[in-house]
């Protein structure tokens, strides 16, 4: 698809909607105006609680969204349908030269579909990640979004291989590094484990946990298995768990909130969360982004999943896939020092991804 409009008049619209999008969009929004490009930030409203949305705009010093579509929650079909309708109305009236989407959430998929149907060029930041597990809603979102994209920005070398296997040509693919890591490096000096710990009354060594993947928390049996695993883990070390709203009801029903050595708190803002993580002995998680952040911070990450779309965090990082049945054993190993920090970081995780993405967009917009 050919770019439309000249550089001066070109409008680039970013579509974001949920917690993991915000640290990814921040460095692009910061760098793009330096290339003389007009931009618009559209928030779909997929996430709407202060802790999952507004607090990131404050912590990351992100400009307020130009528009919030207020789409909210629902089943996949309900939410995607509402996203399609709202994004189409927004984009039809402004006709951006390029729509930029982030990650793998339903807002990403819906924006990609709308752009394609309206003939608006599409860029995908964090393209090419694959868990090869289509039972994950995010995997479907990734595959479809990449298929429809004109510019694909990748965060790690294996992403280009995944895309090439799917017939997505190299000319569209740009290995730019990881914008989420740009955000982490930019704010690293603000991470303060001691003050975060004081806020939540935790003393001494601790582990941080986050859980929200549907495969883990939606099914009562899986949720029960996780609660048992956390109970055993917390016999070894106190666990602080900022709990995503998705898991709250099901994990609580299995007794999570009654575990003596697990402190369940509300989701944290970005700076508080990364402060907690940077002082932790280990992190237990099923998050995508947290696997990357712990790799960068050198904190052992025990990922409660059978796969990861981010294998570079295992090969060149601190990540390890763990089952509920062996969480305590692996954690015990980590606590007793059986953990080797990798000697190098994943390539191009250097804080300059936003700049590279902006440069590619700028060149692309100027192409005759
Ligand atoms: C979404 C993304 C997931 C991402 C996660 C990050 C999809 C398919 N999933 O999952 O990839 O890892 O965000 O956090 O897009 N809720 C609230 N307050 C809110 C938002 C949601 O209470 O501000 C509750 C609602 O009950 C809602 C549920 O959380 O039904 C799930 O929200 P939803 O956005 O559909 O998916 P997430 O599980 O958050
Ligand atoms: N995060 C946060 N507070 C929390 C949990 C997570 O600020 O309580 C941040 C963290 O930086 C993480 C990002 O939100 O990388 C995305 O989180 P999430 O796990 O929700 O999404 P995923 O990466 O799994 O899609």
mmCIF file with all atom_site columns, C-alpha atoms in Angstrom, residues 13-118:
data_model
loop_
_atom_site.group_PDB
_atom_site.id
_atom_site.type_symbol
_atom_site.label_atom_id
_atom_site.label_alt_id
_atom_site.label_comp_id
_atom_site.label_asym_id
_atom_site.label_entity_id
_atom_site.label_seq_id
_atom_site.pdbx_PDB_ins_code
_atom_site.Cartn_x
_atom_site.Cartn_y
_atom_site.Cartn_z
_atom_site.occupancy
_atom_site.B_iso_or_equiv
_atom_site.pdbx_formal_charge
_atom_site.auth_seq_id
_atom_site.auth_comp_id
_atom_site.auth_asym_id
_atom_site.auth_atom_id
_atom_site.pdbx_PDB_model_num
ATOM 1   C CA . UNK A 1 13  ? -2.777  8.203   14.454 1.00 0.00 ? 13  UNK A CA 1
ATOM 2   C CA . UNK A 1 14  ? -1.783  5.909   17.312 1.00 0.00 ? 14  UNK A CA 1
ATOM 3   C CA . UNK A 1 15  ? -4.479  3.584   18.639 1.00 0.00 ? 15  UNK A CA 1
ATOM 4   C CA . UNK A 1 16  ? -3.984  2.299   22.193 1.00 0.00 ? 16  UNK A CA 1
ATOM 5   C CA . UNK A 1 17  ? -6.385  0.816   24.687 1.00 0.00 ? 17  UNK A CA 1
ATOM 6   C CA . UNK A 1 18  ? -4.951  -1.194  27.567 1.00 0.00 ? 18  UNK A CA 1
ATOM 7   C CA . UNK A 1 19  ? -2.183  -1.171  30.180 1.00 0.00 ? 19  UNK A CA 1
ATOM 8   C CA . UNK A 1 20  ? 0.583   -2.838  28.141 1.00 0.00 ? 20  UNK A CA 1
ATOM 9   C CA . UNK A 1 21  ? 0.086   -0.388  25.243 1.00 0.00 ? 21  UNK A CA 1
ATOM 10  C CA . UNK A 1 22  ? 1.003   2.709   27.203 1.00 0.00 ? 22  UNK A CA 1
ATOM 11  C CA . UNK A 1 23  ? 4.703   2.027   27.922 1.00 0.00 ? 23  UNK A CA 1
ATOM 12  C CA . UNK A 1 24  ? 5.045   1.000   24.243 1.00 0.00 ? 24  UNK A CA 1
ATOM 13  C CA . UNK A 1 25  ? 3.449   4.079   22.697 1.00 0.00 ? 25  UNK A CA 1
ATOM 14  C CA . UNK A 1 26  ? 5.222   6.574   24.981 1.00 0.00 ? 26  UNK A CA 1
ATOM 15  C CA . UNK A 1 27  ? 8.628   6.660   23.231 1.00 0.00 ? 27  UNK A CA 1
ATOM 16  C CA . UNK A 1 28  ? 7.021   6.835   19.784 1.00 0.00 ? 28  UNK A CA 1
ATOM 17  C CA . UNK A 1 29  ? 4.749   9.713   20.770 1.00 0.00 ? 29  UNK A CA 1
ATOM 18  C CA . UNK A 1 30  ? 7.785   11.490  22.218 1.00 0.00 ? 30  UNK A CA 1
ATOM 19  C CA . UNK A 1 31  ? 9.984   11.055  19.140 1.00 0.00 ? 31  UNK A CA 1
ATOM 20  C CA . UNK A 1 32  ? 7.615   11.413  16.187 1.00 0.00 ? 32  UNK A CA 1
ATOM 21  C CA . UNK A 1 33  ? 7.085   15.202  16.456 1.00 0.00 ? 33  UNK A CA 1
ATOM 22  C CA . UNK A 1 34  ? 10.877  15.616  16.233 1.00 0.00 ? 34  UNK A CA 1
ATOM 23  C CA . UNK A 1 35  ? 10.521  14.317  12.652 1.00 0.00 ? 35  UNK A CA 1
ATOM 24  C CA . UNK A 1 36  ? 7.962   17.038  11.947 1.00 0.00 ? 36  UNK A CA 1
ATOM 25  C CA . UNK A 1 37  ? 5.007   14.684  11.843 1.00 0.00 ? 37  UNK A CA 1
ATOM 26  C CA . UNK A 1 38  ? 1.558   15.549  13.197 1.00 0.00 ? 38  UNK A CA 1
ATOM 27  C CA . UNK A 1 39  ? 0.069   12.896  15.437 1.00 0.00 ? 39  UNK A CA 1
ATOM 28  C CA . UNK A 1 40  ? -3.132  11.980  17.189 1.00 0.00 ? 40  UNK A CA 1
ATOM 29  C CA . UNK A 1 41  ? -3.403  9.679   20.193 1.00 0.00 ? 41  UNK A CA 1
ATOM 30  C CA . UNK A 1 42  ? -6.609  7.660   20.290 1.00 0.00 ? 42  UNK A CA 1
ATOM 31  C CA . UNK A 1 43  ? -7.451  5.713   23.461 1.00 0.00 ? 43  UNK A CA 1
ATOM 32  C CA . UNK A 1 44  ? -10.137 3.108   22.831 1.00 0.00 ? 44  UNK A CA 1
ATOM 33  C CA . UNK A 1 45  ? -11.109 2.911   26.496 1.00 0.00 ? 45  UNK A CA 1
ATOM 34  C CA . UNK A 1 46  ? -10.627 -0.883  26.613 1.00 0.00 ? 46  UNK A CA 1
ATOM 35  C CA . UNK A 1 47  ? -9.026  -0.310  30.010 1.00 0.00 ? 47  UNK A CA 1
ATOM 36  C CA . UNK A 1 48  ? -10.636 2.425   32.065 1.00 0.00 ? 48  UNK A CA 1
ATOM 37  C CA . UNK A 1 49  ? -9.725  1.969   35.778 1.00 0.00 ? 49  UNK A CA 1
ATOM 38  C CA . UNK A 1 50  ? -7.339  4.681   36.910 1.00 0.00 ? 50  UNK A CA 1
ATOM 39  C CA . UNK A 1 51  ? -4.700  2.075   37.846 1.00 0.00 ? 51  UNK A CA 1
ATOM 40  C CA . UNK A 1 52  ? -4.819  0.426   34.416 1.00 0.00 ? 52  UNK A CA 1
ATOM 41  C CA . UNK A 1 53  ? -5.048  3.567   32.322 1.00 0.00 ? 53  UNK A CA 1
ATOM 42  C CA . UNK A 1 54  ? -4.903  7.164   33.584 1.00 0.00 ? 54  UNK A CA 1
ATOM 43  C CA . UNK A 1 55  ? -2.098  6.441   36.075 1.00 0.00 ? 55  UNK A CA 1
ATOM 44  C CA . UNK A 1 56  ? 0.192   5.463   33.157 1.00 0.00 ? 56  UNK A CA 1
ATOM 45  C CA . UNK A 1 57  ? -0.405  8.809   31.462 1.00 0.00 ? 57  UNK A CA 1
ATOM 46  C CA . UNK A 1 58  ? 0.665   10.517  34.682 1.00 0.00 ? 58  UNK A CA 1
ATOM 47  C CA . UNK A 1 59  ? 3.649   8.281   35.431 1.00 0.00 ? 59  UNK A CA 1
ATOM 48  C CA . UNK A 1 60  ? 4.979   8.241   31.872 1.00 0.00 ? 60  UNK A CA 1
ATOM 49  C CA . UNK A 1 61  ? 4.283   11.892  31.235 1.00 0.00 ? 61  UNK A CA 1
ATOM 50  C CA . UNK A 1 62  ? 2.245   10.905  28.188 1.00 0.00 ? 62  UNK A CA 1
ATOM 51  C CA . UNK A 1 63  ? 0.100   13.587  26.588 1.00 0.00 ? 63  UNK A CA 1
ATOM 52  C CA . UNK A 1 64  ? -3.580  13.096  27.330 1.00 0.00 ? 64  UNK A CA 1
ATOM 53  C CA . UNK A 1 65  ? -5.300  11.123  24.567 1.00 0.00 ? 65  UNK A CA 1
ATOM 54  C CA . UNK A 1 66  ? -6.849  13.399  21.936 1.00 0.00 ? 66  UNK A CA 1
ATOM 55  C CA . UNK A 1 67  ? -9.918  11.229  22.143 1.00 0.00 ? 67  UNK A CA 1
ATOM 56  C CA . UNK A 1 68  ? -11.172 8.394   24.343 1.00 0.00 ? 68  UNK A CA 1
ATOM 57  C CA . UNK A 1 69  ? -13.659 6.138   22.574 1.00 0.00 ? 69  UNK A CA 1
ATOM 58  C CA . UNK A 1 70  ? -14.972 4.709   25.862 1.00 0.00 ? 70  UNK A CA 1
ATOM 59  C CA . UNK A 1 71  ? -15.431 1.198   24.510 1.00 0.00 ? 71  UNK A CA 1
ATOM 60  C CA . UNK A 1 72  ? -14.998 -0.676  27.820 1.00 0.00 ? 72  UNK A CA 1
ATOM 61  C CA . UNK A 1 73  ? -15.386 -4.371  28.587 1.00 0.00 ? 73  UNK A CA 1
ATOM 62  C CA . UNK A 1 74  ? -17.385 -7.240  27.108 1.00 0.00 ? 74  UNK A CA 1
ATOM 63  C CA . UNK A 1 75  ? -17.020 -10.660 25.542 1.00 0.00 ? 75  UNK A CA 1
ATOM 64  C CA . UNK A 1 76  ? -14.483 -10.819 22.735 1.00 0.00 ? 76  UNK A CA 1
ATOM 65  C CA . UNK A 1 77  ? -17.230 -10.374 20.130 1.00 0.00 ? 77  UNK A CA 1
ATOM 66  C CA . UNK A 1 78  ? -18.957 -7.540  21.984 1.00 0.00 ? 78  UNK A CA 1
ATOM 67  C CA . UNK A 1 79  ? -15.750 -5.701  22.725 1.00 0.00 ? 79  UNK A CA 1
ATOM 68  C CA . UNK A 1 80  ? -14.282 -6.168  19.235 1.00 0.00 ? 80  UNK A CA 1
ATOM 69  C CA . UNK A 1 81  ? -17.532 -5.096  17.594 1.00 0.00 ? 81  UNK A CA 1
ATOM 70  C CA . UNK A 1 82  ? -17.708 -1.953  19.719 1.00 0.00 ? 82  UNK A CA 1
ATOM 71  C CA . UNK A 1 83  ? -14.035 -1.239  18.982 1.00 0.00 ? 83  UNK A CA 1
ATOM 72  C CA . UNK A 1 84  ? -14.559 -1.663  15.231 1.00 0.00 ? 84  UNK A CA 1
ATOM 73  C CA . UNK A 1 85  ? -17.503 0.703   15.180 1.00 0.00 ? 85  UNK A CA 1
ATOM 74  C CA . UNK A 1 86  ? -15.870 3.372   17.313 1.00 0.00 ? 86  UNK A CA 1
ATOM 75  C CA . UNK A 1 87  ? -12.452 3.233   15.630 1.00 0.00 ? 87  UNK A CA 1
ATOM 76  C CA . UNK A 1 88  ? -14.011 3.314   12.166 1.00 0.00 ? 88  UNK A CA 1
ATOM 77  C CA . UNK A 1 89  ? -15.959 6.486   12.987 1.00 0.00 ? 89  UNK A CA 1
ATOM 78  C CA . UNK A 1 90  ? -12.833 8.133   14.373 1.00 0.00 ? 90  UNK A CA 1
ATOM 79  C CA . UNK A 1 91  ? -10.526 7.190   11.520 1.00 0.00 ? 91  UNK A CA 1
ATOM 80  C CA . UNK A 1 92  ? -13.031 7.833   8.725  1.00 0.00 ? 92  UNK A CA 1
ATOM 81  C CA . UNK A 1 93  ? -13.367 11.446  9.792  1.00 0.00 ? 93  UNK A CA 1
ATOM 82  C CA . UNK A 1 94  ? -9.620  12.167  10.096 1.00 0.00 ? 94  UNK A CA 1
ATOM 83  C CA . UNK A 1 95  ? -8.104  9.964   7.305  1.00 0.00 ? 95  UNK A CA 1
ATOM 84  C CA . UNK A 1 96  ? -4.624  9.561   8.798  1.00 0.00 ? 96  UNK A CA 1
ATOM 85  C CA . UNK A 1 97  ? -1.694  8.805   6.481  1.00 0.00 ? 97  UNK A CA 1
ATOM 86  C CA . UNK A 1 98  ? -0.765  5.947   8.807  1.00 0.00 ? 98  UNK A CA 1
ATOM 87  C CA . UNK A 1 99  ? -2.410  4.148   11.706 1.00 0.00 ? 99  UNK A CA 1
ATOM 88  C CA . UNK A 1 100 ? 0.001   2.775   14.307 1.00 0.00 ? 100 UNK A CA 1
ATOM 89  C CA . UNK A 1 101 ? -1.034  -0.075  16.597 1.00 0.00 ? 101 UNK A CA 1
ATOM 90  C CA . UNK A 1 102 ? 0.799   -1.671  19.523 1.00 0.00 ? 102 UNK A CA 1
ATOM 91  C CA . UNK A 1 103 ? 1.125   -5.175  20.945 1.00 0.00 ? 103 UNK A CA 1
ATOM 92  C CA . UNK A 1 104 ? -1.580  -7.782  20.783 1.00 0.00 ? 104 UNK A CA 1
ATOM 93  C CA . UNK A 1 105 ? -4.768  -6.645  22.500 1.00 0.00 ? 105 UNK A CA 1
ATOM 94  C CA . UNK A 1 106 ? -8.277  -6.518  21.042 1.00 0.00 ? 106 UNK A CA 1
ATOM 95  C CA . UNK A 1 107 ? -7.904  -2.776  20.366 1.00 0.00 ? 107 UNK A CA 1
ATOM 96  C CA . UNK A 1 108 ? -4.864  -3.616  18.218 1.00 0.00 ? 108 UNK A CA 1
ATOM 97  C CA . UNK A 1 109 ? -6.766  -6.170  16.162 1.00 0.00 ? 109 UNK A CA 1
ATOM 98  C CA . UNK A 1 110 ? -9.818  -3.955  15.703 1.00 0.00 ? 110 UNK A CA 1
ATOM 99  C CA . UNK A 1 111 ? -7.750  -0.953  14.607 1.00 0.00 ? 111 UNK A CA 1
ATOM 100 C CA . UNK A 1 112 ? -5.877  -3.153  12.125 1.00 0.00 ? 112 UNK A CA 1
ATOM 101 C CA . UNK A 1 113 ? -9.127  -4.387  10.588 1.00 0.00 ? 113 UNK A CA 1
ATOM 102 C CA . UNK A 1 114 ? -10.557 -0.889  10.347 1.00 0.00 ? 114 UNK A CA 1
ATOM 103 C CA . UNK A 1 115 ? -7.407  0.504   8.713  1.00 0.00 ? 115 UNK A CA 1
ATOM 104 C CA . UNK A 1 116 ? -7.296  -2.300  6.163  1.00 0.00 ? 116 UNK A CA 1
ATOM 105 C CA . UNK A 1 117 ? -10.951 -1.984  5.188  1.00 0.00 ? 117 UNK A CA 1
ATOM 106 C CA . UNK A 1 118 ? -10.649 1.801   4.818  1.00 0.00 ? 118 UNK A CA 1
#
